[in-house]
Structure formats: C-alpha cells, structure tokens
Rosetta silent file (secondary structure, phi, psi, omega in degrees, C-alpha in Angstrom):
SEQUENCE: NQEAVTFTYDTRFALETSFNGDDLLTTRIRSGNFGTGPFSFADGAASSLEAASSTGNALNVDRAFYQFPVGESFTATIGALVRQDDMLGVWPSAYPSDAVLNVLSFAGANDTYAKAMGAGAGLTYAKGQWTASALFVSEEADSSANATDAGAGGGLLTAQGSDDVTGQIAWVDDNFTIAAAYTVRDNGNWEEAPDSNDYSSWGISGVY
SCORE:     score description
SCORE:     0.000 S_00000001
   1 L     0.000   -4.922 -177.195   68.404  143.944    7.254 S_00000001
   2 L  -131.526   58.683 -178.471   66.594  143.236   10.538 S_00000001
   3 L  -116.557   12.092 -179.641   63.119  144.663   10.079 S_00000001
   4 L   -82.854  150.182  172.714   61.087  141.470    9.856 S_00000001
   5 L   -77.481  132.766  179.836   58.456  140.520   12.418 S_00000001
   6 L  -122.717  158.421  178.934   59.506  137.415   14.352 S_00000001
   7 L  -137.423  110.189 -172.369   57.693  135.028   16.657 S_00000001
   8 L  -133.449  169.460 -177.816   59.894  133.079   19.040 S_00000001
   9 L  -141.417  156.384  171.256   59.661  131.255   22.354 S_00000001
  10 E  -138.191  121.350 -176.346   61.674  130.410   25.460 S_00000001
  11 E  -125.245  134.429  179.489   60.389  127.624   27.717 S_00000001
  12 E  -130.586  133.673  175.015   61.813  126.465   31.059 S_00000001
  13 E  -115.473  114.320  179.434   60.767  123.519   33.203 S_00000001
  14 E   -99.675  117.620  178.900   62.132  123.691   36.759 S_00000001
  15 E  -105.163  114.728 -176.246   62.116  120.358   38.579 S_00000001
  16 E  -118.663  125.468 -175.798   62.691  120.814   42.322 S_00000001
  17 E  -127.292  134.388  175.039   63.081  117.845   44.657 S_00000001
  18 L  -121.633  137.710 -178.464   63.625  117.756   48.419 S_00000001
  19 L   -97.859  -25.349 -179.028   64.623  114.634   50.308 S_00000001
  20 L  -136.320    7.399  179.285   64.227  115.896   53.886 S_00000001
  21 L    91.348  -16.562 -179.775   62.444  119.255   53.633 S_00000001
  22 L  -110.843  -18.449 -178.871   65.610  121.329   54.132 S_00000001
  23 L  -102.027  172.182 -179.316   67.570  120.456   50.986 S_00000001
  24 E  -152.242  120.535  172.419   66.805  121.159   47.326 S_00000001
  25 E  -101.569  118.154 -176.512   67.818  119.343   44.153 S_00000001
  26 E  -111.325  126.087  172.059   67.223  121.592   41.135 S_00000001
  27 E  -129.618  123.027 -178.455   67.127  120.362   37.558 S_00000001
  28 E  -119.584  133.712  178.440   65.996  122.785   34.882 S_00000001
  29 E  -112.412  132.747 -173.880   65.175  121.919   31.274 S_00000001
  30 E  -133.583  145.325  177.936   65.094  124.718   28.721 S_00000001
  31 E  -145.634  145.032  178.579   64.161  125.033   25.074 S_00000001
  32 E  -166.477  165.839 -179.495   63.959  127.956   22.677 S_00000001
  33 E  -131.605   30.495  176.144   64.265  129.057   19.075 S_00000001
  34 L   -68.310  139.717  176.860   65.683  132.575   19.329 S_00000001
  35 L  -115.077 -159.056  177.795   68.087  133.451   16.519 S_00000001
  36 L   -79.257  160.566 -178.961   70.296  136.419   15.732 S_00000001
  37 L   142.638  177.590 -175.268   68.879  139.903   15.542 S_00000001
  38 L   -64.819  -21.179  178.710   68.332  143.032   17.619 S_00000001
  39 L  -117.499   37.700 -178.770   66.409  141.087   20.286 S_00000001
  40 L   -85.487 -173.529 -178.820   68.535  137.949   20.350 S_00000001
  41 L  -100.122   -7.408 -169.637   70.224  136.349   23.336 S_00000001
  42 L  -141.556   14.266 -175.229   73.859  136.769   22.280 S_00000001
  43 L   -86.819   -7.477  174.994   74.494  139.808   20.096 S_00000001
  44 L    82.396   -4.445  179.975   75.850  141.962   22.939 S_00000001
  45 L   -77.362  166.401  179.345   73.663  144.987   22.200 S_00000001
  46 L   -63.621  -20.311 -179.855   71.687  146.828   24.858 S_00000001
  47 L   -89.516    1.337 -179.837   68.561  145.185   23.447 S_00000001
  48 L   -60.163  140.603 -176.790   69.867  141.630   24.006 S_00000001
  49 E   -95.918  131.426  169.908   67.381  139.508   25.904 S_00000001
  50 L   -75.513  -36.424 -178.591   68.246  137.557   29.036 S_00000001
  51 L   -84.975   62.545 -179.170   64.931  135.712   28.726 S_00000001
  52 L  -153.636  148.466  176.573   65.893  133.983   25.496 S_00000001
  53 L  -146.700  155.436  179.131   67.518  130.727   24.443 S_00000001
  54 E  -130.637   96.040 -178.387   68.578  129.092   21.209 S_00000001
  55 L  -116.881    7.291 -176.337   68.493  125.300   21.385 S_00000001
  56 L    63.786   32.876 -179.833   67.139  124.510   17.939 S_00000001
  57 L    69.703    6.513  177.913   63.869  123.452   19.598 S_00000001
  58 L   -84.828  154.233  174.586   65.711  120.693   21.507 S_00000001
  59 L   -88.138  118.589 -179.653   65.239  120.111   25.229 S_00000001
  60 E  -118.756  144.346  172.392   68.511  120.838   27.044 S_00000001
  61 E   -73.380  122.246 -174.434   69.401  120.548   30.716 S_00000001
  62 E  -103.110  -24.989  177.780   69.993  124.137   31.799 S_00000001
  63 E  -147.027  145.981  174.521   70.698  123.630   35.527 S_00000001
  64 E  -157.185   96.474 -178.983   71.702  120.683   37.698 S_00000001
  65 E  -152.203  163.310 -174.683   72.730  121.412   41.286 S_00000001
  66 E  -129.211  132.140  178.360   72.039  120.433   44.894 S_00000001
  67 E  -121.416  138.654 -178.634   71.708  122.724   47.944 S_00000001
  68 E  -152.942  149.980 -179.742   71.689  121.590   51.557 S_00000001
  69 E   -75.857  147.825  173.148   72.162  123.136   55.019 S_00000001
  70 E  -125.071  100.455 -173.084   75.388  122.717   56.977 S_00000001
  71 L    73.001 -155.154 -175.816   74.605  123.424   60.612 S_00000001
  72 L   -91.875  -23.440 -170.284   72.319  126.329   61.461 S_00000001
  73 L  -117.510   -5.900 -174.838   73.960  129.168   59.546 S_00000001
  74 E  -114.738  146.632  172.323   75.548  127.666   56.422 S_00000001
  75 E  -128.989  128.161  179.321   74.133  126.506   53.081 S_00000001
  76 E  -105.165  147.079  176.991   76.238  124.502   50.640 S_00000001
  77 E  -132.844  135.597  176.084   75.701  124.224   46.897 S_00000001
  78 E  -146.025  141.599 -178.672   77.327  121.773   44.512 S_00000001
  79 E  -169.411  157.874  176.720   76.464  120.920   40.945 S_00000001
  80 E   -83.993  -18.617  178.248   77.599  119.842   37.515 S_00000001
  81 E  -147.279   91.041 -174.859   75.736  122.746   35.872 S_00000001
  82 E  -136.872  146.060 -179.430   75.284  125.710   38.190 S_00000001
  83 E  -103.640  154.648 -176.950   75.503  129.460   37.635 S_00000001
  84 H   -49.784  -47.827 -175.558   77.310  131.981   39.827 S_00000001
  85 H   -71.507  -15.870  174.110   74.135  133.699   41.001 S_00000001
  86 H   -68.032  -22.295 -174.753   72.598  130.346   42.030 S_00000001
  87 H  -107.041   -7.497  178.409   75.222  130.150   44.799 S_00000001
  88 L   -76.760  141.393  178.868   75.326  133.766   45.990 S_00000001
  89 L   -72.444  -26.698 -175.574   73.587  134.517   49.251 S_00000001
  90 L  -138.832  137.383  169.086   72.376  137.929   48.066 S_00000001
  91 L  -107.595  103.596 -167.698   71.530  139.423   44.687 S_00000001
  92 L   -86.029   62.271 -178.261   72.086  143.164   45.354 S_00000001
  93 L  -154.043  151.042  173.529   69.838  144.687   42.718 S_00000001
  94 L   -72.887  -22.388  177.082   66.242  145.707   42.209 S_00000001
  95 L   -92.667  137.224  177.504   66.418  143.795   38.936 S_00000001
  96 L   -70.742  164.097  179.948   66.574  139.982   39.154 S_00000001
  97 L   -71.518   -9.881  175.232   69.497  138.089   37.660 S_00000001
  98 L  -120.332   46.710  176.921   67.118  136.800   34.962 S_00000001
  99 L   -64.254  168.334 -178.433   65.562  140.120   33.961 S_00000001
 100 L   -65.130  -47.242  179.449   64.101  140.500   30.485 S_00000001
 101 E   -91.478  132.302 -177.865   66.983  142.660   29.214 S_00000001
 102 H   -62.403  -33.989 -175.963   70.468  141.209   29.602 S_00000001
 103 H   -64.123  -21.832 -178.881   72.016  144.628   30.302 S_00000001
 104 H   -94.049    6.656 -168.985   70.033  144.874   33.564 S_00000001
 105 L  -109.003   24.045 -178.075   71.068  141.473   34.894 S_00000001
 106 L  -120.637   16.716  178.920   74.583  142.094   36.292 S_00000001
 107 L    52.295   31.128  176.184   73.798  144.022   39.522 S_00000001
 108 L    77.279    2.367 -178.442   75.660  147.023   38.133 S_00000001
 109 L  -139.494   84.705 -168.070   79.039  145.211   38.062 S_00000001
 110 L   -60.170  -39.894 -177.806   79.257  143.190   34.851 S_00000001
 111 L   -79.309  -33.851  179.832   82.639  141.539   35.435 S_00000001
 112 L   -71.777  -46.574  177.053   82.106  140.828   39.140 S_00000001
 113 L  -103.026   62.667 -173.385   78.631  139.357   38.647 S_00000001
 114 L   -79.682   -6.632  178.410   79.418  137.787   35.263 S_00000001
 115 L    58.243   44.292  175.601   77.034  134.835   35.840 S_00000001
 116 L   -61.107  145.779 -178.185   79.607  132.210   34.856 S_00000001
 117 E  -133.935  139.132  178.842   78.105  128.750   34.446 S_00000001
 118 E   168.886 -152.519  173.199   79.587  125.277   34.666 S_00000001
 119 E   -79.196  141.733 -177.616   80.475  122.826   37.408 S_00000001
 120 E  -168.191  176.191  177.810   80.906  124.509   40.758 S_00000001
 121 E  -152.859  151.350 -179.759   80.475  124.634   44.493 S_00000001
 122 E  -155.677  162.482  179.654   79.792  127.330   47.032 S_00000001
 123 E  -136.648  130.547  179.823   79.136  128.016   50.697 S_00000001
 124 E  -121.608  133.691  175.734   76.918  130.769   52.129 S_00000001
 125 E  -109.550  130.363  179.340   76.807  131.981   55.725 S_00000001
 126 E  -138.043  124.161  177.002   73.725  133.884   56.890 S_00000001
 127 E  -153.677  122.513 -176.032   73.035  135.188   60.385 S_00000001
 128 L    64.699 -131.352  179.056   70.967  138.207   61.263 S_00000001
 129 L   -88.657   -7.829 -175.509   71.468  140.898   58.642 S_00000001
 130 E   -93.106  139.002  174.923   74.881  139.576   57.547 S_00000001
 131 E  -138.607  136.065  177.119   75.423  137.210   54.632 S_00000001
 132 E  -136.018  140.709 -178.983   78.715  135.978   53.195 S_00000001
 133 E  -134.545  144.827  171.869   79.348  133.680   50.228 S_00000001
 134 E  -135.933  133.729 -173.967   82.382  131.993   48.686 S_00000001
 135 E  -156.491  163.852  170.466   82.116  129.999   45.462 S_00000001
 136 E  -141.364  151.527  174.899   83.814  128.844   42.300 S_00000001
 137 E  -131.952  125.901  174.878   82.610  127.926   38.822 S_00000001
 138 E  -106.689  107.816 -170.218   84.703  125.917   36.338 S_00000001
 139 L   -71.429  -20.937 -177.884   83.173  126.570   32.945 S_00000001
 140 L  -118.155   32.490 -176.373   84.963  123.707   31.162 S_00000001
 141 L   -73.308   -6.653  176.633   84.785  121.069   33.857 S_00000001
 142 L   -83.413    0.711  179.146   83.032  118.643   31.520 S_00000001
 143 L  -119.631  141.864  177.163   86.361  118.130   29.681 S_00000001
 144 L  -105.886    8.231 -178.577   89.483  116.365   30.964 S_00000001
 145 L   -79.946   76.153 -174.838   91.761  117.590   28.153 S_00000001
 146 L  -138.745    2.477 -168.652   93.957  119.706   30.386 S_00000001
 147 L   -72.585  -57.504 -173.163   97.146  117.836   31.152 S_00000001
 148 L  -131.950  -15.257 -171.949   99.795  119.005   28.694 S_00000001
 149 L   -80.113  123.136  174.199   98.224  120.431   25.561 S_00000001
 150 L   -64.975  135.662 -179.839   98.522  124.178   25.105 S_00000001
 151 L    90.210  -17.845  177.420   95.154  125.661   24.292 S_00000001
 152 L   -83.222  144.254 -179.167   93.209  122.734   25.750 S_00000001
 153 L  -135.644  148.953  177.143   91.026  123.492   28.714 S_00000001
 154 L   163.939  170.983  178.239   89.101  121.481   31.228 S_00000001
 155 L    88.178  168.151  178.524   88.777  120.153   34.736 S_00000001
 156 L   -87.053  120.289  173.646   87.957  121.734   38.076 S_00000001
 157 L    53.826   43.598  177.038   90.234  124.651   39.031 S_00000001
 158 L   -97.499  164.339  179.339   93.008  123.645   36.646 S_00000001
 159 L   -66.314  -27.556 -176.131   95.613  125.908   35.053 S_00000001
 160 L   -95.222  -13.162 -178.121   94.187  125.240   31.596 S_00000001
 161 L   -91.850  161.288  177.250   90.475  125.531   32.418 S_00000001
 162 L   -88.235  117.513 -175.840   88.343  128.642   32.705 S_00000001
 163 E  -127.178  143.129  173.854   87.566  129.285   36.367 S_00000001
 164 E  -124.078  126.216  177.506   85.715  132.031   38.236 S_00000001
 165 E  -118.903  126.778 -174.549   86.167  132.449   41.998 S_00000001
 166 E  -130.187  137.645  169.690   83.869  134.891   43.813 S_00000001
 167 E  -123.074  141.890 -177.833   83.580  136.124   47.375 S_00000001
 168 E  -142.831  140.456  170.785   80.723  138.311   48.612 S_00000001
 169 E  -130.245  137.680 -171.668   79.713  139.942   51.885 S_00000001
 170 E  -143.675  153.632  173.127   76.347  141.659   52.248 S_00000001
 171 E  -119.038  125.009 -177.905   74.074  143.456   54.694 S_00000001
 172 E  -119.909  119.918  179.354   70.328  142.903   54.210 S_00000001
 173 L  -123.334  177.294  179.292   67.810  145.089   56.023 S_00000001
 174 L   -66.277  -30.924 -173.931   64.109  145.797   55.606 S_00000001
 175 L  -102.416  -24.037 -177.507   64.833  149.012   53.719 S_00000001
 176 L  -152.704  160.172  174.233   68.071  148.371   51.856 S_00000001
 177 E  -131.608  134.759  175.226   70.589  145.796   50.710 S_00000001
 178 E  -137.777  138.995 -176.546   74.267  146.467   50.088 S_00000001
 179 E  -142.855  142.808  172.491   76.918  143.973   49.005 S_00000001
 180 E  -115.214  133.866 -177.379   80.614  143.995   48.161 S_00000001
 181 E  -137.404  152.878  179.906   81.942  141.249   45.899 S_00000001
 182 E  -137.866  129.456 -178.458   85.278  140.284   44.392 S_00000001
 183 E  -125.513  133.705  172.441   85.789  137.940   41.428 S_00000001
 184 E  -114.102  124.908 -178.881   88.989  136.440   40.041 S_00000001
 185 E  -117.632  129.144  175.104   88.685  134.940   36.554 S_00000001
 186 E  -118.070  115.952 -174.794   91.261  132.685   34.936 S_00000001
 187 L   -84.662    5.251  176.873   90.495  131.968   31.316 S_00000001
 188 L    67.917   51.913 -176.374   92.879  129.014   31.124 S_00000001
 189 L   -81.169   -2.650 -176.190   95.394  130.488   28.703 S_00000001
 190 L    59.392 -116.159 -178.747   98.024  127.871   29.513 S_00000001
 191 L  -107.213   14.244  179.829  101.285  129.619   28.513 S_00000001
 192 L   -81.714  168.516  178.231   99.769  132.199   26.234 S_00000001
 193 L   -68.085  146.791  178.653   99.625  135.909   26.968 S_00000001
 194 L   -59.011  148.392  177.649   96.741  137.018   29.209 S_00000001
 195 L  -121.260 -174.058 -174.641   93.607  138.169   27.423 S_00000001
 196 L   -68.578  -13.244  178.008   90.601  140.270   28.341 S_00000001
 197 L   -90.120    1.194  169.947   88.949  137.268   29.989 S_00000001
 198 L   -99.401  117.952 -179.366   91.679  137.118   32.657 S_00000001
 199 E  -164.233  163.939  165.623   90.871  139.666   35.315 S_00000001
 200 E  -118.444  135.771 -173.758   90.185  140.543   38.912 S_00000001
 201 E  -142.714  141.879  175.823   87.096  142.643   39.491 S_00000001
 202 E  -129.116  154.810  178.758   85.274  144.095   42.467 S_00000001
 203 E  -150.638  145.859  172.497   81.909  145.748   42.805 S_00000001
 204 E  -117.729  116.312 -175.485   79.760  147.439   45.440 S_00000001
 205 E  -129.042  150.976  178.983   76.071  147.135   44.616 S_00000001
 206 E  -163.652  169.756  177.847   72.924  147.878   46.514 S_00000001
 207 E  -144.081  139.003  179.307   69.256  148.678   46.398 S_00000001
 208 L  -115.937    0.000    0.000   67.153  150.945   48.637 S_00000001
C-alpha cells in the first residue's frame, strides 16, 4: 500500500539576531508537506525522517528562544518554544541532533535525550574541558488549564503539565567527548496511574 513515488519538501528559515554581539535571539520558521508512509516524520519506524515536517504547507514558528552569557563561564537560555538539545552544552554523538534519520538523533539514549520541546529554560557552565547543563522543558506551557481538572495539562512545572528536567555533565577533548545525563519526565497524569511517559532515565554517551 506504500509503493508510490512521492515528492515532498521541508524548508526552514532561521532568523538569528544579536543585540550586543554576545547574545543570540533565535526564531525559526518551518514548512513542509510530508505525510504518512515509510519515510514520514512520525510513524516510529527505523526509516522515519528527522528532516521532515508536516505543516500543510503553512509557515509555522518552529523555535523561539534567547541565549545570553551570565558572567564568564555560564550561558542562559530561555524561550517559549525551545527544544532540549538547544539548551544542552554538549551533544555527545557523531550524529547531529537533526540527522536525516530520526533513529540516529538521540545520542544513543532515546529517553534521556528525548528532545522534548515547549517553553523552557536552562543554564550551561563551561570551563576548560568540563561542561555542565541543567534545564527544563514544559511541553504544555502554552495552556493554563491546570488548576483542578483531572486530565487537563498546562503551565510551567505544574503537577498536571508534561515536564522534562535534564542534567548533564560532559568532558570535551580534541579526540573524544563523553557525557552523562539524567532526565526526569512527568507526563502530567494528575491523579491517574503512571504511564510509560512517566520515567527517570540516564545515559552515558560519547564519541571518539
């Protein structure tokens, strides 16, 4: 049922603005017409594409976050639409986080580097070969329906919203990179039983 030839596109416009030469405001606009199929963006198969989007040909804001230095060794990130890997100090893989195939884009630890996206903030410390990052992403922070309704989710770091909190420490040298990371995910189940999206996960990843 999926043997037809298809012709699809994914387009991204990255708008980067600096106000003083040390900070960076990133706004990315993305459009695409990928559908379902063996090379789609969301079917979960090993052939799923990371470099694919399905917006119905509409222009959507894909990223909106601001990064700025804090002192000499720290970098802060805050945004209304930011992904986990945008705030990590190190991506410990030979494959980038936006590789062509989705299966290669998790640094070998799919739950730890789950690339959650939403409103978030993070802080990275870098000095010498050492880098450390702490961050959170609230995937439903664009909704305020979180006060009393079971099943409703929203807000920053609320009991009912879906939140991902990640810490990472890494060593970066000329020849190799190694990083240990730990992620706690709360899927905002309110008073329901935990599901597979509630977890704590750790990973040790590196590249030589």
